[in-house]
Coordinates of C-alpha atoms in Angstrom, one line a residue:
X189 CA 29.2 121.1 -99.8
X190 CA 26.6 118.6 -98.1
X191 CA 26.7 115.7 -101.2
X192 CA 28.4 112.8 -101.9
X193 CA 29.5 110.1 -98.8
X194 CA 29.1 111.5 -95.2
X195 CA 30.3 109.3 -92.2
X196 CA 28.1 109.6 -89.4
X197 CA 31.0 109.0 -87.0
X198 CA 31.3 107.3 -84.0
X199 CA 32.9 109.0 -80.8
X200 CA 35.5 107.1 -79.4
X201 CA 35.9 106.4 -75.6
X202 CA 38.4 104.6 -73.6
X203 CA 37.9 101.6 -71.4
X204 CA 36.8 103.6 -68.5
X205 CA 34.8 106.2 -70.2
X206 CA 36.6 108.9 -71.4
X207 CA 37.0 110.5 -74.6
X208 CA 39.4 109.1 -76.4
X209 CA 41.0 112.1 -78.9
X210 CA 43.9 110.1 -80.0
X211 CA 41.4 107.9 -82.0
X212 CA 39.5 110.6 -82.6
X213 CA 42.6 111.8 -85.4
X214 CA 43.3 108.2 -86.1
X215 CA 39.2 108.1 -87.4
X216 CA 39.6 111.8 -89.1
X217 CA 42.4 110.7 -90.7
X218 CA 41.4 107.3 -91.9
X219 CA 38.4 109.2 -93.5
X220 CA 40.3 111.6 -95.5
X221 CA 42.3 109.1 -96.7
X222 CA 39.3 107.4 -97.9
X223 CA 38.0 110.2 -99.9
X224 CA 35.4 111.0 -97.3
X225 CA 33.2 113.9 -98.6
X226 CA 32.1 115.2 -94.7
X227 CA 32.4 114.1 -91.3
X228 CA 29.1 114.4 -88.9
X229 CA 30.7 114.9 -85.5
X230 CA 28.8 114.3 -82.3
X231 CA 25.7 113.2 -84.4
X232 CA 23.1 110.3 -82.9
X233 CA 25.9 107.8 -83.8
X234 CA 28.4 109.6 -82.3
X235 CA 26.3 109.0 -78.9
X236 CA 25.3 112.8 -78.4
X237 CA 23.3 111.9 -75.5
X238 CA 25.4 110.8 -73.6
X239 CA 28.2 113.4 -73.7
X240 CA 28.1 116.6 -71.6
X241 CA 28.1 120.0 -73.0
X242 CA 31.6 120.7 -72.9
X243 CA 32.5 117.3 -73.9
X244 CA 29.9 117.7 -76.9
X245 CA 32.1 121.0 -77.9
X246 CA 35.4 119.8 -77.6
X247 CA 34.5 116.7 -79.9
X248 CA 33.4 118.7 -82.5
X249 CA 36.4 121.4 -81.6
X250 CA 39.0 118.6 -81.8
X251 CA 37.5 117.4 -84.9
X252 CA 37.9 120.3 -86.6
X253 CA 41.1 120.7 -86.0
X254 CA 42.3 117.3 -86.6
X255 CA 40.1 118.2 -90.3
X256 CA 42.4 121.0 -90.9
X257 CA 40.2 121.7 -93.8
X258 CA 40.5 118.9 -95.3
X259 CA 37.2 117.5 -95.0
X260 CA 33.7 119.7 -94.0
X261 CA 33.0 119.1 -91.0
X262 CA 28.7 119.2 -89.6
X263 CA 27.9 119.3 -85.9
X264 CA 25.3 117.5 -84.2
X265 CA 23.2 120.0 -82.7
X266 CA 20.3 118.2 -81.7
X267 CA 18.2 117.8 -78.6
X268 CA 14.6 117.8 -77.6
X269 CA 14.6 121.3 -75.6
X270 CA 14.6 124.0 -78.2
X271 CA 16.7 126.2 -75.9
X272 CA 19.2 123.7 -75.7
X273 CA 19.4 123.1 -79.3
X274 CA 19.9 127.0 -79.6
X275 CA 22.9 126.9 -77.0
X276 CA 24.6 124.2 -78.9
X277 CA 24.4 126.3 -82.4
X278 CA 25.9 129.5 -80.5
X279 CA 28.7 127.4 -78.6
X280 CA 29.8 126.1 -81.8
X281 CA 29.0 128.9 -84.4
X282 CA 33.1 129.8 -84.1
X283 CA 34.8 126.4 -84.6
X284 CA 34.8 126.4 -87.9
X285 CA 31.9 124.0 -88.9
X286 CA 30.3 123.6 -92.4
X287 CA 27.0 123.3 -90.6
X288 CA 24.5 121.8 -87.8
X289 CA 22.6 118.5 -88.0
X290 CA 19.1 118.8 -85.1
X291 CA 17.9 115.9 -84.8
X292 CA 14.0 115.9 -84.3
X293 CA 13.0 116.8 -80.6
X294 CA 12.8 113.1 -79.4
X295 CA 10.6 111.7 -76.7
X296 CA 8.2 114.8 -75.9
X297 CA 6.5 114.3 -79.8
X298 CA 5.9 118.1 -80.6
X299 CA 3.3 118.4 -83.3
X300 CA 3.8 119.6 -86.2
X301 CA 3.3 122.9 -85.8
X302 CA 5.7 122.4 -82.9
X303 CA 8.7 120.9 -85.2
X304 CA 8.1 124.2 -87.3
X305 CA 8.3 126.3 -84.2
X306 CA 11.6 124.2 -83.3
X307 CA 13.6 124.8 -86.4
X308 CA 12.7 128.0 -87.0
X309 CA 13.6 129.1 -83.6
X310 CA 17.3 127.5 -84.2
X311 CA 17.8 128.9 -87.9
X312 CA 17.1 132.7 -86.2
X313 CA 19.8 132.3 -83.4
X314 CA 22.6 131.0 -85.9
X315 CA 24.3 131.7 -88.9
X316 CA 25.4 128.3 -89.7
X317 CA 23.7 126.5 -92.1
X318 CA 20.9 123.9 -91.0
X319 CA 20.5 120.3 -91.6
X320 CA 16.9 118.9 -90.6
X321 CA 17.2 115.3 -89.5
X322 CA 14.0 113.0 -89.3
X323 CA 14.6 109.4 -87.8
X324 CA 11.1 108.5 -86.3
X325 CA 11.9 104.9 -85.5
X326 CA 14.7 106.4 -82.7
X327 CA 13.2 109.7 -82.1
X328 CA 9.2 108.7 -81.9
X329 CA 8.1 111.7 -84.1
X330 CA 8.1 112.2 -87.9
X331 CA 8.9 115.7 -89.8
X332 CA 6.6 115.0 -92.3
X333 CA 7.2 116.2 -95.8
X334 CA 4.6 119.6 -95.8
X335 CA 6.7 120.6 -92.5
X336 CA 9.8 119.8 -94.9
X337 CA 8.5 122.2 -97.1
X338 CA 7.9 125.4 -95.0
X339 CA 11.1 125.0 -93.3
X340 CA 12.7 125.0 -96.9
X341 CA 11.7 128.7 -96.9
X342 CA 13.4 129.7 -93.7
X343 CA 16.7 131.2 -94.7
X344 CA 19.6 128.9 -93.2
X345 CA 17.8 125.7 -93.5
X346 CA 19.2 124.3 -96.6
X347 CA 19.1 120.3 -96.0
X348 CA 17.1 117.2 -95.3
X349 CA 18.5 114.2 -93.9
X350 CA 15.6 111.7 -94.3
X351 CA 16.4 108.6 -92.7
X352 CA 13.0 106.9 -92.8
X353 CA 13.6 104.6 -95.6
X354 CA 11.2 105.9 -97.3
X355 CA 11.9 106.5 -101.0
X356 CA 8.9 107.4 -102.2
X357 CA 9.3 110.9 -99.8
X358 CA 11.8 112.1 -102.4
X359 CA 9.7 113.0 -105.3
X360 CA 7.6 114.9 -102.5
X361 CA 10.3 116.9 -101.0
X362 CA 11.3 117.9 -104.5
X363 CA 8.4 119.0 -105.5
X364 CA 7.6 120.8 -102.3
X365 CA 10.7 122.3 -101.7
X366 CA 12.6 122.8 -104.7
X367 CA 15.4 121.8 -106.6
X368 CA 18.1 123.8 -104.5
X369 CA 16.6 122.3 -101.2
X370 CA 19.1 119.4 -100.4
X371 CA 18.1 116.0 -100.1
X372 CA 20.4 113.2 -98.2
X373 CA 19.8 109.9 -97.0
X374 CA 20.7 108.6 -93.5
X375 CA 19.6 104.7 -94.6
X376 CA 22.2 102.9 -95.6
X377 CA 20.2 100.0 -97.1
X378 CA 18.5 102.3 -99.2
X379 CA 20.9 105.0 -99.6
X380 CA 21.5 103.9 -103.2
X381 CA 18.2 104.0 -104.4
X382 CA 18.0 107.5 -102.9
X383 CA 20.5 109.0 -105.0
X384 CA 19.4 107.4 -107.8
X385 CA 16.3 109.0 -107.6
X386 CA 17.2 112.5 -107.0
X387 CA 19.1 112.8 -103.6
X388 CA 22.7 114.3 -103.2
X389 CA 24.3 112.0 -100.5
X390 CA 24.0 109.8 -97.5
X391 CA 24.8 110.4 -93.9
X392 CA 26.4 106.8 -93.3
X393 CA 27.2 104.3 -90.8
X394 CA 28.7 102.1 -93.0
X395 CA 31.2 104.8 -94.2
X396 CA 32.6 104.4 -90.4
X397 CA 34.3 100.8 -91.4
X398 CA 33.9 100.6 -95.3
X399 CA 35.1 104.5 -95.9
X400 CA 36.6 103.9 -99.4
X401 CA 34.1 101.8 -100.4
X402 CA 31.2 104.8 -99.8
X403 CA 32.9 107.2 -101.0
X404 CA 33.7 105.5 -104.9
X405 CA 30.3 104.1 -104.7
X406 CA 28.7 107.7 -104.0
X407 CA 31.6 109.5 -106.9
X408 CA 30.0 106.9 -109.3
X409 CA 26.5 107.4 -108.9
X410 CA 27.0 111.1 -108.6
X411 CA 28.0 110.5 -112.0
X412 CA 25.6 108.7 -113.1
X413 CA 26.9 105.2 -113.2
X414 CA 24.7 103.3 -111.5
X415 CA 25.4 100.0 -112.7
X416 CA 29.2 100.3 -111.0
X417 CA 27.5 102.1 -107.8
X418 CA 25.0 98.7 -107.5
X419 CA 28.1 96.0 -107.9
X420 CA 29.7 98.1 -104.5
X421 CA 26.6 98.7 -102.7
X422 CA 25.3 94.8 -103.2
X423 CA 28.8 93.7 -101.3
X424 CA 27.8 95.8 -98.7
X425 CA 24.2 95.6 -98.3
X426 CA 24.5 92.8 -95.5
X427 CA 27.0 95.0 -93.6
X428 CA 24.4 98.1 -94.2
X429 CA 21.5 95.5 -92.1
X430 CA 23.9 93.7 -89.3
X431 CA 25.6 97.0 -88.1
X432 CA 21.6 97.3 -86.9
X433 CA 21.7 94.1 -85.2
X434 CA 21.7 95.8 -81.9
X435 CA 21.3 99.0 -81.5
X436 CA 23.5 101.3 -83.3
X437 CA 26.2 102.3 -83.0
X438 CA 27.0 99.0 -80.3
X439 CA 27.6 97.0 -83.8
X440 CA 29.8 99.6 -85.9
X441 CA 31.9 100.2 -82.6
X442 CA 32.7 96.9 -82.3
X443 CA 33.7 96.2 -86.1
X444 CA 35.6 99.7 -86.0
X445 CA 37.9 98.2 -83.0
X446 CA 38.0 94.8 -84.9
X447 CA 39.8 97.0 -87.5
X448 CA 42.1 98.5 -85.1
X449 CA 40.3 102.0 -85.5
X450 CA 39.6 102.5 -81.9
X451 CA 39.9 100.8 -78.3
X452 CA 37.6 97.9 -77.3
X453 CA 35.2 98.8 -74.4
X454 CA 34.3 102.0 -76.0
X455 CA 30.5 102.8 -74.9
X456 CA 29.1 104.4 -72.6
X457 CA 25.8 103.1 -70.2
X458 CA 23.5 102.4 -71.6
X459 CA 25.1 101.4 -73.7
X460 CA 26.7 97.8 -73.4
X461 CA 29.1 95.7 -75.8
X462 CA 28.1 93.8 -78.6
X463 CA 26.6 90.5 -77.5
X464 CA 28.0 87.2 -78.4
X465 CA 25.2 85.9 -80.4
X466 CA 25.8 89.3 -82.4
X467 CA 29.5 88.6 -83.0
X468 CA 29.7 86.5 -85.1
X469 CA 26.5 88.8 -87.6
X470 CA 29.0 91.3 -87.9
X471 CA 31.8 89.9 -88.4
X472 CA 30.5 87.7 -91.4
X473 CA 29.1 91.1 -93.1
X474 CA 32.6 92.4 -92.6
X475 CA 34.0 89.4 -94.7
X476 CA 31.6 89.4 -97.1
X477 CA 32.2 93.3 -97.8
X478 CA 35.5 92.6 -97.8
X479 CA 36.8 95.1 -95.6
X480 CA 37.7 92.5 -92.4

């Protein structure tokens, strides 16, 4: 269930803040259209921090139902309070989700013995199955891959989503946690390279604006053909760097309205709209990927 091309998807908002659930179907749909193998909703990129709880819930609700099991969908679960982690997982355990993405506690650094603690205490309180999700250069902590491993063992944590860019971590986690223990990637620049060397799938922000294009690259080197995977990816790889070119997902938002997929304005503060300088970054990795 958790393989192949995963959008980490952006939640839409109107001009003056809201949530904006008619996009929210037009960006479901768009993806299964694409061939889309799962849809993270309410994930990091899908500006978790700055919902509110209910708002959090009804996102995921909503994109369930605009899914109608057409696609998996995986919550975003995450926070950096264990209890709240844990109240997320129950208030979604009946919405139909394929599983729960936590984040790494950010911003308090728990050791870890602490990011052991964390997980372990989530996988007890649900029945859903767990994603882990290390990104030290947002979160300021790293799940390193011995903690990997004895979280592998808890029942309900099946997945890894290693987005440290790291490839040389993969041979670790396999040999640590086993073949069954599911690797993905949340770099796009190196997602590639990831599943060429033993993982199952990336968690994408690409996917959000070049949907078709991740999901035939990710069928072929699923099946081995890595040559026809490399021609895609190298198209994209400049789009994979400049949707970083301020902080994500400021750039993918942007692009994503360039393409008509959602309304212009759509952040919330912090958040603030793509510069000008950056404009013109984005816009030339859209043409050169060929999707703008």
């Amino acid at each position: 269930m958790f393989s192949g091309s995963i959008v980490a998807l952006i939640t839409p908002f109107t001009p003056d803040g809201e949530v904006d659930f008619v996009s929210l179907k037009k960006l479901v749909d768009f993806h299964v259209d694409a061939g889309t193998d799962g849809i993270v909703a309410v994930g990091t990129t899908g500006e978790s921090a700055t919902l509110t709880v209910e708002e959090h819930v009804k996102v995921v609700a909503k994109t369930v139902e605009f899914a109608a099991g057409r696609v998996p969908i995986i919550a975003g679960t995450g926070a950096n309070a264990t209890h709240e982690a844990i109240t997320f997982s129950r208030l979604l355990n009946n919405v139909g989700i394929a599983g729960c993405l936590s984040v790494t506690p950010y911003y308090n650094k728990p050791t870890q013995e602490g990011l052991y603690q964390h997980y372990k205490a989530i996988a007890e309180e649900s029945d859903i199955p767990q994603i882990l999700y290390n990104v030290p250069g947002r979160t300021g902590v790293d799940l390193l891959p011995e903690t990997v491993a004895r979280l592998s063992k808890i029942p309900g944590i099946v997945a890894l989503k290693d987005a440290t860019g790291d490839l040389s971590r993969i041979e670790k986690h396999r040999e640590l946690c086993g073949e069954d223990f599911i690797l993905l990637s949340g770099d796009d620049s190196t997602g590639l390279d990831f599943i060429q060397q033993g993982g199952k799938g990336v968690i994408s922000v690409t996917n959000n604006i070049a949907a078709a294009d991740m999901a035939k690259m990710m069928d072929l080197a699923l099946e081995g053909r890595f040559e026809e995977a490399h021609e895609i990816n190298a198209r994209l790889m400049t789009l994979h760097k400049n949707l970083f070119v301020e902080s994500s997902p400021i750039p993918v938002k942007w692009a994503a309205h360039k393409m008509g997929l959602i309304e212009e304005g759509g952040l919330r503060l912090p958040l603030t709209e793509l510069s000008e300088q950056a404009k013109p970054i984005v816009a030339q990795a859209m043409s050169e990927a060929c999707i703008y």
